[in-house]
mmCIF file of C-alpha atoms in Angstrom:
data_model
loop_
_atom_site.group_PDB
_atom_site.id
_atom_site.type_symbol
_atom_site.label_atom_id
_atom_site.label_comp_id
_atom_site.label_asym_id
_atom_site.label_seq_id
_atom_site.Cartn_x
_atom_site.Cartn_y
_atom_site.Cartn_z
ATOM 1 C CA UNK A 1 -83.011 57.362 238.888
ATOM 2 C CA UNK A 2 -81.991 55.547 235.765
ATOM 3 C CA UNK A 3 -81.232 57.822 232.553
ATOM 4 C CA UNK A 4 -82.163 56.075 229.351
ATOM 5 C CA UNK A 5 -79.854 56.017 226.280
ATOM 6 C CA UNK A 6 -82.310 58.436 224.478
ATOM 7 C CA UNK A 7 -82.198 60.839 227.331
ATOM 8 C CA UNK A 8 -78.437 60.803 227.223
ATOM 9 C CA UNK A 9 -78.226 61.497 223.601
ATOM 10 C CA UNK A 10 -80.630 64.431 223.996
ATOM 11 C CA UNK A 11 -78.526 65.891 226.969
ATOM 12 C CA UNK A 12 -75.359 65.524 224.904
ATOM 13 C CA UNK A 13 -77.220 67.324 221.834
ATOM 14 C CA UNK A 14 -78.308 70.199 224.114
ATOM 15 C CA UNK A 15 -74.812 70.602 225.536
ATOM 16 C CA UNK A 16 -73.310 70.550 222.183
ATOM 17 C CA UNK A 17 -75.740 73.311 221.068
ATOM 18 C CA UNK A 18 -74.899 75.384 224.086
ATOM 19 C CA UNK A 19 -71.092 74.937 223.383
ATOM 20 C CA UNK A 20 -71.650 76.027 219.672
ATOM 21 C CA UNK A 21 -73.775 79.069 220.682
ATOM 22 C CA UNK A 22 -71.239 80.143 223.419
ATOM 23 C CA UNK A 23 -68.263 79.597 220.854
ATOM 24 C CA UNK A 24 -70.114 81.694 218.218
ATOM 25 C CA UNK A 25 -70.867 84.407 220.682
ATOM 26 C CA UNK A 26 -67.030 84.501 221.933
ATOM 27 C CA UNK A 27 -66.066 84.639 218.246
ATOM 28 C CA UNK A 28 -68.408 87.489 217.585
ATOM 29 C CA UNK A 29 -67.282 89.334 220.753
ATOM 30 C CA UNK A 30 -63.647 88.812 219.836
ATOM 31 C CA UNK A 31 -64.251 90.270 216.299
ATOM 32 C CA UNK A 32 -65.982 93.148 217.771
ATOM 33 C CA UNK A 33 -63.243 93.802 220.314
ATOM 34 C CA UNK A 34 -60.487 93.677 217.487
ATOM 35 C CA UNK A 35 -62.594 96.095 215.388
ATOM 36 C CA UNK A 36 -62.919 98.420 218.116
ATOM 37 C CA UNK A 37 -59.257 98.075 219.127
ATOM 38 C CA UNK A 38 -58.252 98.838 215.533
ATOM 39 C CA UNK A 39 -60.581 101.684 215.202
ATOM 40 C CA UNK A 40 -59.049 103.151 218.588
ATOM 41 C CA UNK A 41 -55.699 102.591 217.217
ATOM 42 C CA UNK A 42 -56.445 104.251 214.055
ATOM 43 C CA UNK A 43 -58.144 107.153 215.947
ATOM 44 C CA UNK A 44 -54.907 107.561 218.055
ATOM 45 C CA UNK A 45 -52.730 107.463 214.945
ATOM 46 C CA UNK A 46 -54.961 110.034 213.306
ATOM 47 C CA UNK A 47 -54.936 112.205 216.458
ATOM 48 C CA UNK A 48 -51.009 111.992 216.598
ATOM 49 C CA UNK A 49 -50.966 112.976 212.825
ATOM 50 C CA UNK A 50 -53.195 115.933 213.413
ATOM 51 C CA UNK A 51 -50.988 117.139 216.386
ATOM 52 C CA UNK A 52 -47.855 116.493 214.381
ATOM 53 C CA UNK A 53 -49.142 118.624 211.478
ATOM 54 C CA UNK A 54 -50.293 121.366 213.678
ATOM 55 C CA UNK A 55 -46.831 121.443 215.424
ATOM 56 C CA UNK A 56 -45.094 121.603 211.978
ATOM 57 C CA UNK A 57 -47.432 124.478 211.089
ATOM 58 C CA UNK A 58 -46.651 126.351 214.375
ATOM 59 C CA UNK A 59 -42.882 125.878 213.546
ATOM 60 C CA UNK A 60 -43.598 127.387 210.040
ATOM 61 C CA UNK A 61 -45.407 130.284 211.736
ATOM 62 C CA UNK A 62 -42.364 130.807 214.088
ATOM 63 C CA UNK A 63 -40.134 131.157 210.942
ATOM 64 C CA UNK A 64 -42.207 133.963 209.464
ATOM 65 C CA UNK A 65 -40.231 137.220 209.626
ATOM 66 C CA UNK A 66 -41.670 140.704 208.833
ATOM 67 C CA UNK A 67 -41.134 144.142 210.118
ATOM 68 C CA UNK A 68 -44.803 145.006 209.431
ATOM 69 C CA UNK A 69 -46.355 145.506 212.948
ATOM 70 C CA UNK A 70 -49.897 144.691 211.870
ATOM 71 C CA UNK A 71 -48.772 141.400 210.231
ATOM 72 C CA UNK A 72 -46.679 140.494 213.258
ATOM 73 C CA UNK A 73 -49.762 140.932 215.472
ATOM 74 C CA UNK A 74 -51.852 138.798 213.034
ATOM 75 C CA UNK A 75 -49.222 136.048 213.030
ATOM 76 C CA UNK A 76 -49.037 135.976 216.693
ATOM 77 C CA UNK A 77 -52.844 135.565 216.919
ATOM 78 C CA UNK A 78 -52.680 132.692 214.456
ATOM 79 C CA UNK A 79 -49.920 131.116 216.391
ATOM 80 C CA UNK A 80 -52.026 131.280 219.588
ATOM 81 C CA UNK A 81 -54.839 129.569 217.792
ATOM 82 C CA UNK A 82 -52.650 126.750 216.741
ATOM 83 C CA UNK A 83 -51.353 126.322 220.413
ATOM 84 C CA UNK A 84 -54.998 126.155 221.576
ATOM 85 C CA UNK A 85 -55.962 123.742 218.886
ATOM 86 C CA UNK A 86 -52.970 121.482 219.756
ATOM 87 C CA UNK A 87 -54.124 121.418 223.472
ATOM 88 C CA UNK A 88 -57.666 120.562 222.598
ATOM 89 C CA UNK A 89 -56.734 117.682 220.300
ATOM 90 C CA UNK A 90 -54.319 116.237 222.768
ATOM 91 C CA UNK A 91 -57.003 116.446 225.416
ATOM 92 C CA UNK A 92 -59.638 114.962 223.109
ATOM 93 C CA UNK A 93 -61.879 117.904 223.428
ATOM 94 C CA UNK A 94 -61.972 118.545 219.680
ATOM 95 C CA UNK A 95 -63.412 116.413 216.939
ATOM 96 C CA UNK A 96 -60.413 115.432 214.666
ATOM 97 C CA UNK A 97 -62.505 116.116 211.502
ATOM 98 C CA UNK A 98 -63.076 119.714 212.795
ATOM 99 C CA UNK A 99 -59.490 120.003 213.909
ATOM 100 C CA UNK A 100 -58.314 118.901 210.463
ATOM 101 C CA UNK A 101 -60.557 121.460 208.767
ATOM 102 C CA UNK A 102 -59.314 124.174 211.054
ATOM 103 C CA UNK A 103 -55.739 123.163 210.381
ATOM 104 C CA UNK A 104 -56.285 123.534 206.688
ATOM 105 C CA UNK A 105 -57.678 126.991 207.318
ATOM 106 C CA UNK A 106 -54.682 128.088 209.357
ATOM 107 C CA UNK A 107 -52.356 126.527 206.571
ATOM 108 C CA UNK A 108 -54.180 128.581 203.964
ATOM 109 C CA UNK A 109 -53.823 131.655 205.984
ATOM 110 C CA UNK A 110 -50.113 131.008 206.481
ATOM 111 C CA UNK A 111 -49.628 130.573 202.747
ATOM 112 C CA UNK A 112 -51.245 133.908 202.387
ATOM 113 C CA UNK A 113 -48.854 135.543 204.848
ATOM 114 C CA UNK A 114 -45.827 133.761 203.061
ATOM 115 C CA UNK A 115 -46.825 135.232 199.767
ATOM 116 C CA UNK A 116 -47.413 138.723 201.326
ATOM 117 C CA UNK A 117 -44.091 138.686 203.207
ATOM 118 C CA UNK A 118 -42.352 137.542 200.014
ATOM 119 C CA UNK A 119 -43.958 140.331 198.019
ATOM 120 C CA UNK A 120 -42.997 142.930 200.851
ATOM 121 C CA UNK A 121 -39.433 141.622 200.820
ATOM 122 C CA UNK A 122 -39.134 141.766 197.153
ATOM 123 C CA UNK A 123 -40.345 145.324 197.069
ATOM 124 C CA UNK A 124 -37.949 146.200 200.031
ATOM 125 C CA UNK A 125 -35.105 144.665 197.917
ATOM 126 C CA UNK A 126 -36.251 146.595 194.812
ATOM 127 C CA UNK A 127 -36.531 149.758 196.929
ATOM 128 C CA UNK A 128 -33.077 149.205 198.472
ATOM 129 C CA UNK A 129 -31.477 148.625 195.123
ATOM 130 C CA UNK A 130 -33.250 151.770 193.833
ATOM 131 C CA UNK A 131 -32.236 153.809 196.882
ATOM 132 C CA UNK A 132 -28.601 152.508 196.436
ATOM 133 C CA UNK A 133 -28.626 153.402 192.745
ATOM 134 C CA UNK A 134 -30.139 156.946 193.597
ATOM 135 C CA UNK A 135 -27.543 157.393 196.307
ATOM 136 C CA UNK A 136 -24.740 156.479 193.845
ATOM 137 C CA UNK A 137 -26.151 158.827 191.201
ATOM 138 C CA UNK A 138 -26.407 161.609 193.844
ATOM 139 C CA UNK A 139 -22.876 160.926 194.904
ATOM 140 C CA UNK A 140 -21.701 160.901 191.300
ATOM 141 C CA UNK A 141 -23.491 164.375 190.590
ATOM 142 C CA UNK A 142 -22.067 165.717 193.929
ATOM 143 C CA UNK A 143 -18.468 164.589 192.922
ATOM 144 C CA UNK A 144 -18.956 166.014 189.519
ATOM 145 C CA UNK A 145 -20.204 169.299 190.785
ATOM 146 C CA UNK A 146 -17.237 169.342 193.454
ATOM 147 C CA UNK A 147 -14.733 168.828 190.416
ATOM 148 C CA UNK A 148 -16.518 171.506 188.508
ATOM 149 C CA UNK A 149 -16.256 173.798 191.503
ATOM 150 C CA UNK A 150 -12.582 173.022 191.881
ATOM 151 C CA UNK A 151 -12.088 173.545 188.275
ATOM 152 C CA UNK A 152 -13.916 176.820 188.577
ATOM 153 C CA UNK A 153 -11.736 177.833 191.616
ATOM 154 C CA UNK A 154 -8.664 176.879 189.856
ATOM 155 C CA UNK A 155 -9.640 178.899 186.889
ATOM 156 C CA UNK A 156 -10.496 181.831 189.027
ATOM 157 C CA UNK A 157 -7.048 181.448 190.613
ATOM 158 C CA UNK A 158 -5.349 181.221 187.279
ATOM 159 C CA UNK A 159 -7.324 184.280 186.051
ATOM 160 C CA UNK A 160 -6.649 186.190 189.141
ATOM 161 C CA UNK A 161 -2.926 185.269 188.949
ATOM 162 C CA UNK A 162 -2.888 186.206 185.354
ATOM 163 C CA UNK A 163 -4.264 189.527 186.066
ATOM 164 C CA UNK A 164 -1.496 190.397 188.307
ATOM 165 C CA UNK A 165 0.957 192.826 186.544
ATOM 166 C CA UNK A 166 4.449 191.807 185.991
ATOM 167 C CA UNK A 167 7.508 194.074 185.574
ATOM 168 C CA UNK A 168 10.851 193.760 183.988
ATOM 169 C CA UNK A 169 14.166 195.674 183.785
ATOM 170 C CA UNK A 170 13.880 196.708 187.465
ATOM 171 C CA UNK A 171 16.798 199.018 188.293
ATOM 172 C CA UNK A 172 17.809 201.320 191.311
ATOM 173 C CA UNK A 173 20.031 204.129 191.838
ATOM 174 C CA UNK A 174 20.873 206.504 194.572
ATOM 175 C CA UNK A 175 20.009 210.054 193.763
ATOM 176 C CA UNK A 176 21.401 213.299 195.071
ATOM 177 C CA UNK A 177 19.378 216.706 195.083
ATOM 178 C CA UNK A 178 21.413 219.644 193.943
ATOM 179 C CA UNK A 179 20.705 223.161 195.148
ATOM 180 C CA UNK A 180 19.461 223.956 191.689
ATOM 181 C CA UNK A 181 16.817 221.246 191.862
ATOM 182 C CA UNK A 182 18.471 218.998 189.618
ATOM 183 C CA UNK A 183 18.996 215.314 190.286
ATOM 184 C CA UNK A 184 22.382 213.481 190.022
ATOM 185 C CA UNK A 185 23.003 209.640 190.383
ATOM 186 C CA UNK A 186 25.374 208.665 193.284
ATOM 187 C CA UNK A 187 26.485 205.606 194.708
ATOM 188 C CA UNK A 188 27.503 206.966 198.030
ATOM 189 C CA UNK A 189 25.212 206.544 200.883
ATOM 190 C CA UNK A 190 26.126 209.725 202.657
ATOM 191 C CA UNK A 191 25.318 211.763 199.639
ATOM 192 C CA UNK A 192 22.163 209.966 198.508
ATOM 193 C CA UNK A 193 18.915 211.910 199.330
ATOM 194 C CA UNK A 194 16.598 209.420 197.467
ATOM 195 C CA UNK A 195 16.568 206.017 195.889
ATOM 196 C CA UNK A 196 15.153 205.962 192.422
ATOM 197 C CA UNK A 197 13.488 202.653 191.381
ATOM 198 C CA UNK A 198 12.526 202.361 187.649
ATOM 199 C CA UNK A 199 10.856 199.490 185.897
ATOM 200 C CA UNK A 200 8.711 198.391 182.874
ATOM 201 C CA UNK A 201 5.165 197.106 183.420
ATOM 202 C CA UNK A 202 4.523 194.311 180.902
ATOM 203 C CA UNK A 203 1.734 194.102 178.441
ATOM 204 C CA UNK A 204 -1.217 191.960 180.078
ATOM 205 C CA UNK A 205 -4.355 191.530 177.978
ATOM 206 C CA UNK A 206 -6.600 190.037 180.915
ATOM 207 C CA UNK A 207 -5.520 192.574 183.552
ATOM 208 C CA UNK A 208 -7.964 195.264 184.542
ATOM 209 C CA UNK A 209 -7.122 198.680 182.935
ATOM 210 C CA UNK A 210 -7.165 201.796 184.860
ATOM 211 C CA UNK A 211 -5.424 203.094 188.036
ATOM 212 C CA UNK A 212 -2.891 200.728 189.473
ATOM 213 C CA UNK A 213 -1.501 201.216 192.888
ATOM 214 C CA UNK A 214 2.298 200.377 193.123
ATOM 215 C CA UNK A 215 4.331 200.225 196.182
ATOM 216 C CA UNK A 216 8.138 199.967 196.943
ATOM 217 C CA UNK A 217 9.416 197.882 199.939
ATOM 218 C CA UNK A 218 13.172 198.852 200.526
ATOM 219 C CA UNK A 219 14.915 196.751 203.101
ATOM 220 C CA UNK A 220 18.074 198.411 204.562
ATOM 221 C CA UNK A 221 21.375 196.664 205.358
ATOM 222 C CA UNK A 222 20.004 196.082 208.924
ATOM 223 C CA UNK A 223 17.100 194.127 207.449
ATOM 224 C CA UNK A 224 14.490 196.820 208.386
ATOM 225 C CA UNK A 225 12.032 198.195 206.085
ATOM 226 C CA UNK A 226 12.549 201.919 205.233
ATOM 227 C CA UNK A 227 9.092 203.595 205.787
ATOM 228 C CA UNK A 228 7.728 206.423 203.840
ATOM 229 C CA UNK A 229 6.345 207.872 207.210
ATOM 230 C CA UNK A 230 5.388 206.606 210.559
ATOM 231 C CA UNK A 231 2.650 204.073 210.791
ATOM 232 C CA UNK A 232 2.968 202.771 207.181
ATOM 233 C CA UNK A 233 4.586 199.501 206.167
ATOM 234 C CA UNK A 234 5.953 200.441 202.854
ATOM 235 C CA UNK A 235 8.808 202.799 201.479
ATOM 236 C CA UNK A 236 7.010 204.606 198.770
ATOM 237 C CA UNK A 237 3.916 204.311 196.527
ATOM 238 C CA UNK A 238 2.601 205.714 193.176
ATOM 239 C CA UNK A 239 -0.539 205.236 191.103
ATOM 240 C CA UNK A 240 -0.237 204.795 187.299
ATOM 241 C CA UNK A 241 -2.766 204.664 184.640
ATOM 242 C CA UNK A 242 -2.428 201.295 182.996
ATOM 243 C CA UNK A 243 -3.992 200.485 179.594
ATOM 244 C CA UNK A 244 -2.852 196.855 179.271
ATOM 245 C CA UNK A 245 0.240 197.959 177.263
ATOM 246 C CA UNK A 246 3.943 198.316 178.224
ATOM 247 C CA UNK A 247 4.492 201.141 180.596
ATOM 248 C CA UNK A 248 7.696 202.463 181.867
ATOM 249 C CA UNK A 249 7.542 204.034 185.436
ATOM 250 C CA UNK A 250 9.812 205.170 188.320
ATOM 251 C CA UNK A 251 9.048 205.414 192.019
ATOM 252 C CA UNK A 252 11.205 207.559 194.432
ATOM 253 C CA UNK A 253 12.016 206.851 198.063
ATOM 254 C CA UNK A 254 13.078 209.946 199.988
ATOM 255 C CA UNK A 255 15.201 209.432 202.845
ATOM 256 C CA UNK A 256 14.424 210.863 206.208
ATOM 257 C CA UNK A 257 16.480 213.985 207.129
ATOM 258 C CA UNK A 258 16.863 212.460 210.679
ATOM 259 C CA UNK A 259 17.838 209.086 209.379
ATOM 260 C CA UNK A 260 20.555 209.159 206.679
ATOM 261 C CA UNK A 261 21.117 206.174 204.529
ATOM 262 C CA UNK A 262 23.812 203.858 205.580
ATOM 263 C CA UNK A 263 26.456 201.993 203.586
ATOM 264 C CA UNK A 264 25.356 198.425 202.497
ATOM 265 C CA UNK A 265 23.261 196.413 200.173
ATOM 266 C CA UNK A 266 19.416 197.320 199.949
ATOM 267 C CA UNK A 267 16.876 194.774 198.767
ATOM 268 C CA UNK A 268 13.990 196.369 196.872
ATOM 269 C CA UNK A 269 10.590 194.879 195.915
ATOM 270 C CA UNK A 270 8.066 196.350 193.486
ATOM 271 C CA UNK A 271 4.408 195.373 194.450
ATOM 272 C CA UNK A 272 0.982 195.817 192.957
ATOM 273 C CA UNK A 273 -1.146 196.077 196.110
ATOM 274 C CA UNK A 274 0.140 193.105 198.019
ATOM 275 C CA UNK A 275 1.807 191.003 195.102
ATOM 276 C CA UNK A 276 5.441 191.207 194.647
ATOM 277 C CA UNK A 277 5.865 191.924 190.707
ATOM 278 C CA UNK A 278 9.662 192.737 190.675
ATOM 279 C CA UNK A 279 12.800 193.056 192.598
ATOM 280 C CA UNK A 280 16.243 194.327 192.443
ATOM 281 C CA UNK A 281 19.304 195.085 194.656
ATOM 282 C CA UNK A 282 21.539 198.247 195.143
ATOM 283 C CA UNK A 283 24.738 198.795 197.013
ATOM 284 C CA UNK A 284 25.422 202.108 198.392
ATOM 285 C CA UNK A 285 29.095 202.826 199.698
#
């Protein structure tokens, strides 16, 4: 079959139109593919950004520190929400717009926690400083009171010591009793029936006036105390009426008939109750 020149031109024209149509279709499809590819890429980038933001927020929640048990429970619950949201976004089970909105809500809640924790911490710091200051004031008052108590005790000790009588001019002599009842001084041990100790109580304005119990302790040459009688630990005693003025007084020790005085040096102490207020020595030959 012979094809005319006109038919050939028509066939070429049709083929050209078909090629143009196919080319246009391919171009349109390529543009659509590139657009979809770009949108998918943008979607992936947006998804990764949301996950990244959520993970940063989770880290921020992990850094929140508080001793408030209620806030600890709430922070833990919000952290669990973030973990669940990250999982949903990664699996594509959550709309990104909704995920972003939820992320902003969680971020707002976190800011509230941060502000609350900061306020609590500032309050705790203030309370701690106040407690330290209060403790220092209490310690200062206790120290001052302790010093006052020690001063009071010292004053009481000084006053008590000041109230103790003092005596001067302490002297001692051996005494022999004559048959007439008279007394004669002697320095011989074998003739002495008594030891006479005389002294002067000094003036003391702060001492208590009234009866004062005075005692003698006489230690013999053998370093034993001469006892007034069995069962007592002093040699002699006397009560005087003291009126805060100088007072001359004497106390006599009477030797036991069964234990005569021996030769040697005797150490004599004068006591008011248990306080030694004077002393002297005497030697009997």
